[in-house]
Coordinates of C-alpha atoms and ligand atoms in Angstrom, one line a residue:
X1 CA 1.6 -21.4 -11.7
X2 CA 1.1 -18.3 -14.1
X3 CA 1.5 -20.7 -16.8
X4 CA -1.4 -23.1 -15.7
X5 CA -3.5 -20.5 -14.6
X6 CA -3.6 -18.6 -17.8
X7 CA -4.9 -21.6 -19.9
X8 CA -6.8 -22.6 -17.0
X9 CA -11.0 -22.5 -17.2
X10 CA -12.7 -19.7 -15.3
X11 CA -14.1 -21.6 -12.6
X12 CA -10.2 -23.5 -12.0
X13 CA -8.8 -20.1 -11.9
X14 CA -11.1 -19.4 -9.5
X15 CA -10.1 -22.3 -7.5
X16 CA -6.4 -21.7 -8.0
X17 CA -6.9 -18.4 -6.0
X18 CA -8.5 -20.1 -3.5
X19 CA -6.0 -22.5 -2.9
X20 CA -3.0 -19.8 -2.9
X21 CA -4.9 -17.3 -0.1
X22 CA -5.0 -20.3 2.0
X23 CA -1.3 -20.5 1.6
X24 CA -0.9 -17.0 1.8
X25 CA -3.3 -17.0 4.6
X26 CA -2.2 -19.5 6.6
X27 CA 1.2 -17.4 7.3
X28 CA -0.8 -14.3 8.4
X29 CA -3.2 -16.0 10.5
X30 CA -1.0 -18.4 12.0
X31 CA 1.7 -19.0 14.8
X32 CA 1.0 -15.8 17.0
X33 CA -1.8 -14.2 15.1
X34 CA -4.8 -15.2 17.5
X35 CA -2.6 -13.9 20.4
X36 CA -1.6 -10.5 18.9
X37 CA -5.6 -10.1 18.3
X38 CA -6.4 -11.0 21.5
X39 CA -3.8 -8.9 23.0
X40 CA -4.8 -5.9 20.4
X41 CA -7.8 -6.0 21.6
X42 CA -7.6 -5.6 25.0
X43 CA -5.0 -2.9 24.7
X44 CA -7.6 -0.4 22.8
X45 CA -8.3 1.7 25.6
X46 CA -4.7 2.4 26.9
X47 CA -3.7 5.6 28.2
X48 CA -1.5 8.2 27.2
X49 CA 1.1 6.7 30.0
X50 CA 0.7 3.4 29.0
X51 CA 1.0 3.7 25.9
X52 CA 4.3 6.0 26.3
X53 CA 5.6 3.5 28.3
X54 CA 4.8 0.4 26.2
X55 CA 6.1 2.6 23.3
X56 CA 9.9 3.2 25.3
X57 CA 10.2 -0.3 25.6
X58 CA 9.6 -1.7 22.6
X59 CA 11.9 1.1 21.3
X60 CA 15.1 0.0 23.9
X61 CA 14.6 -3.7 22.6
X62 CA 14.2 -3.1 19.0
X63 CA 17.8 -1.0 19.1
X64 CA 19.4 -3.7 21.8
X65 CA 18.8 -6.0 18.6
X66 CA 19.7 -4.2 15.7
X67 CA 22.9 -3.5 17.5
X68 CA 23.3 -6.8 17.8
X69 CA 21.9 -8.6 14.5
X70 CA 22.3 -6.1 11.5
X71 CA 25.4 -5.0 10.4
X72 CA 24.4 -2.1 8.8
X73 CA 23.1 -0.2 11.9
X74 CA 25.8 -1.8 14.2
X75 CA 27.8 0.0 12.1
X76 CA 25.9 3.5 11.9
X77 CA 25.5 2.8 15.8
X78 CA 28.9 2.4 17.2
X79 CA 29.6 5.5 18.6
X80 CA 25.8 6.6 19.9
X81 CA 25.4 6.7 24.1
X82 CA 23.2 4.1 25.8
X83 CA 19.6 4.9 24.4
X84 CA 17.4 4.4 27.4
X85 CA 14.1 6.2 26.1
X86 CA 12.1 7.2 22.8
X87 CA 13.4 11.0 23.8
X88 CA 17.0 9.9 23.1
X89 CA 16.0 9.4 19.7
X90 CA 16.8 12.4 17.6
X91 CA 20.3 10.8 18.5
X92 CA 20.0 8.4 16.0
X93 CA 20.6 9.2 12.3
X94 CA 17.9 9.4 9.8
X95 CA 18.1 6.6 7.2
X96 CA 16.8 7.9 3.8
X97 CA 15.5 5.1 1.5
X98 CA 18.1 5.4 -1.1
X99 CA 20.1 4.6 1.7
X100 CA 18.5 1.5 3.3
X101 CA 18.3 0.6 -0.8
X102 CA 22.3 0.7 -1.3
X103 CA 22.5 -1.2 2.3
X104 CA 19.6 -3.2 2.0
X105 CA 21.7 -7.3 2.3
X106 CA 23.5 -5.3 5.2
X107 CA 20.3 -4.4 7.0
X108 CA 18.6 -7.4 7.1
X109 CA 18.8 -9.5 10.5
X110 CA 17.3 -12.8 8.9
X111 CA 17.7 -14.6 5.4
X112 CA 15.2 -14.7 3.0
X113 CA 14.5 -18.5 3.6
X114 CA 13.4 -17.6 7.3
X115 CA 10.9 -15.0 6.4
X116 CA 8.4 -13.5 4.4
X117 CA 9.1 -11.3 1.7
X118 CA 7.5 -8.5 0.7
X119 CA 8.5 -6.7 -2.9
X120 CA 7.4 -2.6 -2.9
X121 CA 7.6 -0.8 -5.8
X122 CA 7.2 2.3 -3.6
X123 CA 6.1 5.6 -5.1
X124 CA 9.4 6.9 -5.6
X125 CA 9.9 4.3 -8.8
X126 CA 13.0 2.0 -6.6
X127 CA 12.3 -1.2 -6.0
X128 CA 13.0 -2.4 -2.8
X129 CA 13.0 -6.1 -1.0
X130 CA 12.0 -6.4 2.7
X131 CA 12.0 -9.4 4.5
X132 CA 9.8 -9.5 7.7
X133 CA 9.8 -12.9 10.2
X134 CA 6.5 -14.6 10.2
X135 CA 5.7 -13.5 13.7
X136 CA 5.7 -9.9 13.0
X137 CA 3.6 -10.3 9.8
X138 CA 0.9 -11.8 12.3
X139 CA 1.4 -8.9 14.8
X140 CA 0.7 -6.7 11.9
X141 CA -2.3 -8.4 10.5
X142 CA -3.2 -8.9 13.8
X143 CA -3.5 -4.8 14.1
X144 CA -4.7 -4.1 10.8
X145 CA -7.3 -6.7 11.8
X146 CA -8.4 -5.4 15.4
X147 CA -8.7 -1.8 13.4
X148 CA -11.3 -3.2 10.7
X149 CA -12.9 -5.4 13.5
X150 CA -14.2 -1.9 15.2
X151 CA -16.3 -1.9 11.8
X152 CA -17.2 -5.7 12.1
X153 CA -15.1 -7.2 9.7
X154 CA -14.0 -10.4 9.9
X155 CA -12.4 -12.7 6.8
X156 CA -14.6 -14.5 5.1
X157 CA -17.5 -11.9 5.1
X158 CA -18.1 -11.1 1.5
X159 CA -15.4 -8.8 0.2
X160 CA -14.7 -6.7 -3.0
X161 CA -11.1 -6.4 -3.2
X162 CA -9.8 -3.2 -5.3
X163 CA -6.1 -4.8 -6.0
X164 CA -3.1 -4.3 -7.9
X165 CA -3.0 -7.7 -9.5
X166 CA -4.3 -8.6 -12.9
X167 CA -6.0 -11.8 -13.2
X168 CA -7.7 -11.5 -15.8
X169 CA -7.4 -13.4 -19.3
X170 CA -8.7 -12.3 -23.1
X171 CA -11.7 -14.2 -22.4
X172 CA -12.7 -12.4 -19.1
X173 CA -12.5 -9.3 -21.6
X174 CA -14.2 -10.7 -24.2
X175 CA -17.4 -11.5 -21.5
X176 CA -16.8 -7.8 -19.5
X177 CA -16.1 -9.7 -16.8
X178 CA -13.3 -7.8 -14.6
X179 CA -13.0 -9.9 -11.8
X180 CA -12.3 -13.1 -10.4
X181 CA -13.7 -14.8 -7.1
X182 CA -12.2 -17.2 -4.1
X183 CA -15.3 -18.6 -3.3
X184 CA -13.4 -20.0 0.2
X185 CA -13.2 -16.8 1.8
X186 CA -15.8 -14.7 -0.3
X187 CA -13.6 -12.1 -2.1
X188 CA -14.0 -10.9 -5.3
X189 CA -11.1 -9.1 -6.7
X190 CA -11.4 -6.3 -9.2
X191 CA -9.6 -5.5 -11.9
X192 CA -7.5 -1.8 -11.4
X193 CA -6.2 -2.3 -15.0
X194 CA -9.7 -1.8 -16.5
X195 CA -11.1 1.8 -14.9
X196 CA -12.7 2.8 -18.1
X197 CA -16.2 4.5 -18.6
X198 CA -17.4 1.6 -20.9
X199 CA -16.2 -1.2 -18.2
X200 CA -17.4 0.8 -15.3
X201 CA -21.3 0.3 -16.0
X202 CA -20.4 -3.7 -15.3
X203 CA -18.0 -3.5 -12.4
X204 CA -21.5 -1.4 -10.8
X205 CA -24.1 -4.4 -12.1
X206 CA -21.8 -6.9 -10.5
X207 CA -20.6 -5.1 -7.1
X208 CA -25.0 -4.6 -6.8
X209 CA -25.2 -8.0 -7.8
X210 CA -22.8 -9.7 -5.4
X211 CA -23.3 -7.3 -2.5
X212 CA -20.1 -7.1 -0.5
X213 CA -20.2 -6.1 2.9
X214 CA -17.0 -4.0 2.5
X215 CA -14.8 -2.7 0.3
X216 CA -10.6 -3.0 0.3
X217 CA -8.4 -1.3 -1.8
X218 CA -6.9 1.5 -4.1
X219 CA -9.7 4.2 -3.2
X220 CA -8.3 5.8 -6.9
X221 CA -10.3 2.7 -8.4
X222 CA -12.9 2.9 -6.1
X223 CA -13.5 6.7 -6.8
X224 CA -14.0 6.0 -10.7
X225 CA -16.5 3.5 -10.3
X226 CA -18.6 5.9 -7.8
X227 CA -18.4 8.7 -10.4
X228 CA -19.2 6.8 -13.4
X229 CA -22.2 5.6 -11.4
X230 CA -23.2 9.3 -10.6
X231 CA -22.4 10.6 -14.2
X232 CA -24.9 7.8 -15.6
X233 CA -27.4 8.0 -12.6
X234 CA -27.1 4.6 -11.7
X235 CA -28.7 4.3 -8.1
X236 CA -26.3 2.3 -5.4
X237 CA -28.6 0.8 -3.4
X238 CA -28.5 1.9 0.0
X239 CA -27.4 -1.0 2.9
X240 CA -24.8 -3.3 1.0
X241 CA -22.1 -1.8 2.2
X242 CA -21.1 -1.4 5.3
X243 CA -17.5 0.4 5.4
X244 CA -14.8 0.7 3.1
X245 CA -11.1 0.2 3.7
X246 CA -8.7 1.9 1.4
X247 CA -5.2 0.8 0.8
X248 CA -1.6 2.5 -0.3
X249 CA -3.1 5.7 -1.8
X250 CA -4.1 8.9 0.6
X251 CA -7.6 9.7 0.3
X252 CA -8.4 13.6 -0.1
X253 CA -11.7 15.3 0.9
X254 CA -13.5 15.4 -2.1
X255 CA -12.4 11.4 -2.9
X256 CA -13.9 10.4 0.6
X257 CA -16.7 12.4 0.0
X258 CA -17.8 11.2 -3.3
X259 CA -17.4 7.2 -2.4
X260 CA -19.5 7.4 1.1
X261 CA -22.0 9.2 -0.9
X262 CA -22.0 7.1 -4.0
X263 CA -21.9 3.8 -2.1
X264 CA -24.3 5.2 1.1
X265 CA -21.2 3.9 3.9
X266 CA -18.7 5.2 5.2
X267 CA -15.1 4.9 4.7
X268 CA -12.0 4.4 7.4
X269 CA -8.6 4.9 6.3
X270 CA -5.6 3.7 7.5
X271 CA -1.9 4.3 6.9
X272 CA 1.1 1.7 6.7
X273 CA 3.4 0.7 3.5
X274 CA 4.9 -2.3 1.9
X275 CA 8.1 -1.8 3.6
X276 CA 6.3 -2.1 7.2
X277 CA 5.5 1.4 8.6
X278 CA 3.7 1.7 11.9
X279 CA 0.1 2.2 11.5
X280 CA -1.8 5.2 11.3
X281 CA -6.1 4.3 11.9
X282 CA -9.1 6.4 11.6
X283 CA -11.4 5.7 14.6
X284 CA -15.7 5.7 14.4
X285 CA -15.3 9.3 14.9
X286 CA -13.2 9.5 11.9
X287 CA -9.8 10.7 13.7
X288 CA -6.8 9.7 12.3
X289 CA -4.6 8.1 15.5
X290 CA -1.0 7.6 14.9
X291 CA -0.5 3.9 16.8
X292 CA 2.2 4.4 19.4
X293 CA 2.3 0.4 19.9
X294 CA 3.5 -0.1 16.2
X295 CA 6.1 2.3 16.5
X296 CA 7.4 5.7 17.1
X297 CA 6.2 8.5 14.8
X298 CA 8.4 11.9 14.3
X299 CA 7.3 14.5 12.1
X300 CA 10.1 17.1 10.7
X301 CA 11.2 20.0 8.9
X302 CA 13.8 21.0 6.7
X303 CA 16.4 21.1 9.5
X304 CA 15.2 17.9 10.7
X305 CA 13.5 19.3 13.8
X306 CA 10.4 18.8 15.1
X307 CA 7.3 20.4 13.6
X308 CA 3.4 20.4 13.6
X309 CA 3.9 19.8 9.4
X310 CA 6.4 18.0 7.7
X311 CA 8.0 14.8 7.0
X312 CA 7.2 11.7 8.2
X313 CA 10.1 9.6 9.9
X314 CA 9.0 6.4 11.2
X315 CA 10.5 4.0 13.6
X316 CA 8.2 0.4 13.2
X317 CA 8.6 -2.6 16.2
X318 CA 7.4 -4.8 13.4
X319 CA 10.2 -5.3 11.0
X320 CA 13.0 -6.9 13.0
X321 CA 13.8 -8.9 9.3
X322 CA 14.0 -5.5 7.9
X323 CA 14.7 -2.7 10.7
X324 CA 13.1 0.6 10.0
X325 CA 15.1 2.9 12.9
X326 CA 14.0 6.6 11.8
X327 CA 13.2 5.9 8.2
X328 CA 12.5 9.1 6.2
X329 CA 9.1 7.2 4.2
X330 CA 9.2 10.4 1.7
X331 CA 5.4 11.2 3.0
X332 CA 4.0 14.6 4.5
X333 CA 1.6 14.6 7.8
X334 CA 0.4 17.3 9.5
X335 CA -0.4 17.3 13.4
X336 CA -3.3 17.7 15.5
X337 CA -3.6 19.4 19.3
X338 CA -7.0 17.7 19.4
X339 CA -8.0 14.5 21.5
X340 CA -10.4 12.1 20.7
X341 CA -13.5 10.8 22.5
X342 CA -13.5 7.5 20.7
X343 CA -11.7 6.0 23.7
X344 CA -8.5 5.6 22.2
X345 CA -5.7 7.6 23.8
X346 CA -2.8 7.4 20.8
X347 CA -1.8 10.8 19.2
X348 CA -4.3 12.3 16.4
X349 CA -3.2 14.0 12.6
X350 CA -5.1 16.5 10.9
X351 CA -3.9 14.5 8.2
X352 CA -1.7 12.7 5.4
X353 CA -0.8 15.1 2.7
X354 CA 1.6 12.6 1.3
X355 CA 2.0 11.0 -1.9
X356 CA 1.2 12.7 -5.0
X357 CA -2.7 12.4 -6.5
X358 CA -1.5 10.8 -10.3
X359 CA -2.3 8.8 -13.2
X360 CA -0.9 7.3 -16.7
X361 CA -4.1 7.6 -19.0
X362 CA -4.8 5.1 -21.6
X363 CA -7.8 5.0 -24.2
X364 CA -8.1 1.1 -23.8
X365 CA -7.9 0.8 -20.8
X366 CA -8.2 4.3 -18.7
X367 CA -6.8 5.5 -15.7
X368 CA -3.8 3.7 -14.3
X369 CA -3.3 4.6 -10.7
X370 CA 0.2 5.6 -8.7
X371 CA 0.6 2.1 -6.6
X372 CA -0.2 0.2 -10.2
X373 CA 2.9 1.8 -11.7
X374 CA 5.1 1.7 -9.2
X375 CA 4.0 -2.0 -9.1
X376 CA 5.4 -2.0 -12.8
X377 CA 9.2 -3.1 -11.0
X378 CA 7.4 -6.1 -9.5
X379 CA 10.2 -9.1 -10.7
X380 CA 12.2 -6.3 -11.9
X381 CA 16.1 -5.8 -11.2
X382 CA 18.3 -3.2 -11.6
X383 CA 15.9 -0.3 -12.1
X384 CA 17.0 2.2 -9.6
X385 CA 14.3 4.9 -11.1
X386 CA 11.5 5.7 -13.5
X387 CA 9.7 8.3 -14.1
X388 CA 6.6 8.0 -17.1
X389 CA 5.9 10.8 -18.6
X390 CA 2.5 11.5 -21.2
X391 CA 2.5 14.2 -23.4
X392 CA -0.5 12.5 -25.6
X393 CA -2.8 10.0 -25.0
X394 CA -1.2 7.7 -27.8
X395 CA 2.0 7.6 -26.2
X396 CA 4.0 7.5 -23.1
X397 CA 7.6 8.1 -22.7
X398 CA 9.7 6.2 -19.7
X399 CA 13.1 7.4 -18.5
X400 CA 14.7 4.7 -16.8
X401 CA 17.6 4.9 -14.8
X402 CA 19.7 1.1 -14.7
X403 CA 22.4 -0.3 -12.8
X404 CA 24.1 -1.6 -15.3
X405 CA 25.9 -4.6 -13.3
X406 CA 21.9 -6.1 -12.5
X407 CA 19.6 -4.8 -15.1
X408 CA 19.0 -7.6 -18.4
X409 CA 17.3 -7.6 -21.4
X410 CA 15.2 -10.3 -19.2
X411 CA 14.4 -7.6 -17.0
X412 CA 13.6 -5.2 -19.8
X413 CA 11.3 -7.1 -21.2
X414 CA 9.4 -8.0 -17.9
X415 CA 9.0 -4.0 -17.4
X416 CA 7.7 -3.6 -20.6
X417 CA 5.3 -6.5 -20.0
X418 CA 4.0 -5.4 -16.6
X419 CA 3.3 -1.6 -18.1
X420 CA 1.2 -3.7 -21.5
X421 CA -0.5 -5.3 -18.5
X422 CA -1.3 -2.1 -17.6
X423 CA -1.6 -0.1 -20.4
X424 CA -2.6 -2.2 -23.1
X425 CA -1.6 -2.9 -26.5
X426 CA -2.4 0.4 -28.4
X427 CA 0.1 2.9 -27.0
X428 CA 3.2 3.5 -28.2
X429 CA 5.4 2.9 -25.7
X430 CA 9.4 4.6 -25.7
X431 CA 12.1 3.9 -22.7
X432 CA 14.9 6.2 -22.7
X433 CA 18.0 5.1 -21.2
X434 CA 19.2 8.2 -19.1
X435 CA 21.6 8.7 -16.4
X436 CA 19.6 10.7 -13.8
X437 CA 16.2 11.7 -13.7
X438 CA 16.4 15.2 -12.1
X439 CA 14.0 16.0 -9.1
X440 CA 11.3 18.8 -9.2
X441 CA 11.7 22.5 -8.1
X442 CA 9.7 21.5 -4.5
X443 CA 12.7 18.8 -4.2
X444 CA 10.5 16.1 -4.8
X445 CA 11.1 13.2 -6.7
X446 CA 8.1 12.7 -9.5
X447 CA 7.8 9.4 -10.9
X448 CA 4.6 10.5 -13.1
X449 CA 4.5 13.4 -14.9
X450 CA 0.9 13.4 -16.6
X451 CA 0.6 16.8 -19.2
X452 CA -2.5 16.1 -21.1
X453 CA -5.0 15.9 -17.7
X454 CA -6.8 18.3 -19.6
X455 CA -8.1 16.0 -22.5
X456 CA -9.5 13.3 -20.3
X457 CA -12.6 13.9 -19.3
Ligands
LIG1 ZN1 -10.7 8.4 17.9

């Protein structure tokens, strides 16, 4: 496929992406999907009871089969006391994700050929392979869905997508044209290998050009293009879009603030991850509302009791391929005592203060975001952790740490390749083989470690 596609004309390519979201597509939107919507749907304006209640069933079940169908947590279960209730969870032991990692064959429930799998880099730099069953990818579509819905999106209405994949060939470069289309279901994606003030002043003539009606993605991306826009006074013109939907990166104040009034919309977040959290959506009123029918949401301290700031530990009713059963998801929240009016009774956070605002910075091709390196392990084995360092802007350095018994010179030189994707051609670009990559003083595990934020401008 990558093969053909590269050689392919622009208008094939095109057509090529067409024809694989349909696959893709067909997956999500099939089986149970239209059900879960419907069901969604009606469900919005639960209350607090019902939603507790809903929330303590789905919870007995999902342990009832983990017991039964994984090994790993039949295991780390065998000597816990009838759970009956969310409450009895603090009972349970916290799974880190180096844990769930080492354990990962033993955790899964189905095989590989019976579900979808989905490949996270994750921000932590280890690569990790979870395989959901096709009916809880259409629940969880079928959620992320009935949350954009509130805004009027539906698939199909014309879409600028802010991705991590990089279609592009020489030519495209050659022609500053950073995108590619499916003309079946109107999306255009974006390049987020190409954020550089040069490029920037064609992504605008083409987003005004093509007028989405909304905006999905890495809001890192989206934030550059809004800036260069107000930098070079380049007017936005008011009505195209009507609300953007950012993906895998928290959004801070000034961020949110800058796109809605660069792009004249406004913009709804929403929280999940590759490896299948329960959702977090902003409502109309622009609360963040932790969904209690996706899972259970505890929020810790140090000691690993409850507090109004701390870690995240999620427990998701979507993964029964891969059970999550308090997974510590290495991201910060902090809690609100505030209801909302919106009409939906979940839970509220203040907000996400999870994972860290950074960037790789290259001349050619600019600012490479957090979820595009971590994406640097996609078809990568045996890297257990990175961590990129820049002390110039002609060179990064990467400190890898291998498991020897996996890791091949076939999967050295895919890294290497998806970081030139990345990157470009110009950098000098060292790995260094080391043993362990030591955390920071605040305990937290950096995988990017930019020192010259100062020269780029
Ligand atoms: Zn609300």
């Amino acid at each position: 496929m990558n093969k053909l596609y590269q050689k392919s004309p622009a208008f094939v390519q095109n057509a090529l992406i067409s024809i694989f979201n349909i696959l893709a597509y067909k997956k999500r939107y099939g089986g149970k999907y239209a059900y879960f919507l419907k069901h969604f749907n009606k469900n919005k304006n639960l209350t607090l009871d019902e939603l507790i209640k809903i929330q303590d069933n789905r919870f007995v079940s999902l342990i009832d089969y983990v017991k039964n169908k994984s090994p790993f947590y039949n295991e780390k279960y065998s000597d816990i006391p009838d759970i009956s209730k969310v409450k009895d969870i603090a009972k349970l032991p916290i799974i880190t994700k180096e844990e769930l990692r080492r354990n990962i064959d033993k955790v899964y429930t189905i095989k590989k050929s019976k579900g979808i799998v989905s490949k996270t880099g994750g921000t932590t730099g280890k690569s990790l392979e979870v395989i959901f069953t096709p009916q809880n990818m259409q629940e969880r579509f079928a959620m992320l869905d009935n949350f954009r819905n509130q805004f009027e999106y539906k698939l199909g209405k014309k879409t600028a997508w802010f991705s991590g994949k990089n279609l592009l060939t020489p030519k495209d470069l050659k022609r500053n044209r950073y995108w590619k289309t499916d003309y079946w279901y109107k999306v255009r994606y974006y390049s987020t290998f190409h954020i550089k003030g040069d490029y920037l002043k064609y992504y605008i003539e083409d987003l005004i050009k093509f007028k989405p009606q909304y905006f999905v993605g890495f809001s890192s991306t989206i934030y550059e293009i809004a800036k260069y826009g107000i930098d070079n006074k380049i007017d936005f013109p008011k009505g195209i879009v009507k609300a953007i939907f950012p993906t895998a990166e928290t959004v801070n104040h000034s961020t949110r603030n800058l796109i809605e009034s660069y792009f004249k919309t406004n913009l709804y977040d929403q929280y999940a991850s590759s490896e299948g959290a329960p959702f977090i959506f902003e409502c109309k009123n622009k609360n963040l509302h932790l969904e209690m029918q996706s899972g259970v949401f505890e929020v810790l301290d140090d000691n690993d009791l409850p507090a109004q700031q701390g870690r995240l530990v999620v427990t998701s009713f979507t993964t029964y391929g891969t059970p999550l059963i308090r997974y510590d998801i290495q991201d910060r929240v902090e809690l609100s005592d505030e209801r909302c009016t919106c009409g939906n009774n979940n839970p509220l956070i203040k907000q996400i203060l999870g994972r860290i605002d950074d960037y790789i910075y290259s001349k050619e091709t600019g600012k490479i975001n957090l979820g595009n390196i971590s994406n640097t392990l996609k078809d990568v084995k045996g890297i257990v952790k990175f961590q990129a360092i820049q002390e110039s802007l002609e060179s990064i350095l990467i400190k890898i740490v291998i498991d020897n018994e996996v890791f091949s010179q076939k999967d050295e030189k895919q890294f290497l390749s998806n970081w030139r994707d990345r990157i470009g051609h110009s950098m000098k670009l060292d790995l260094e083989f080391v043993d362990d990559i030591p955390v920071e003083k605040s305990g937290k595990f950096r995988m990017v470690k930019n020192n010259i934020k100062h020269l780029i401008t």
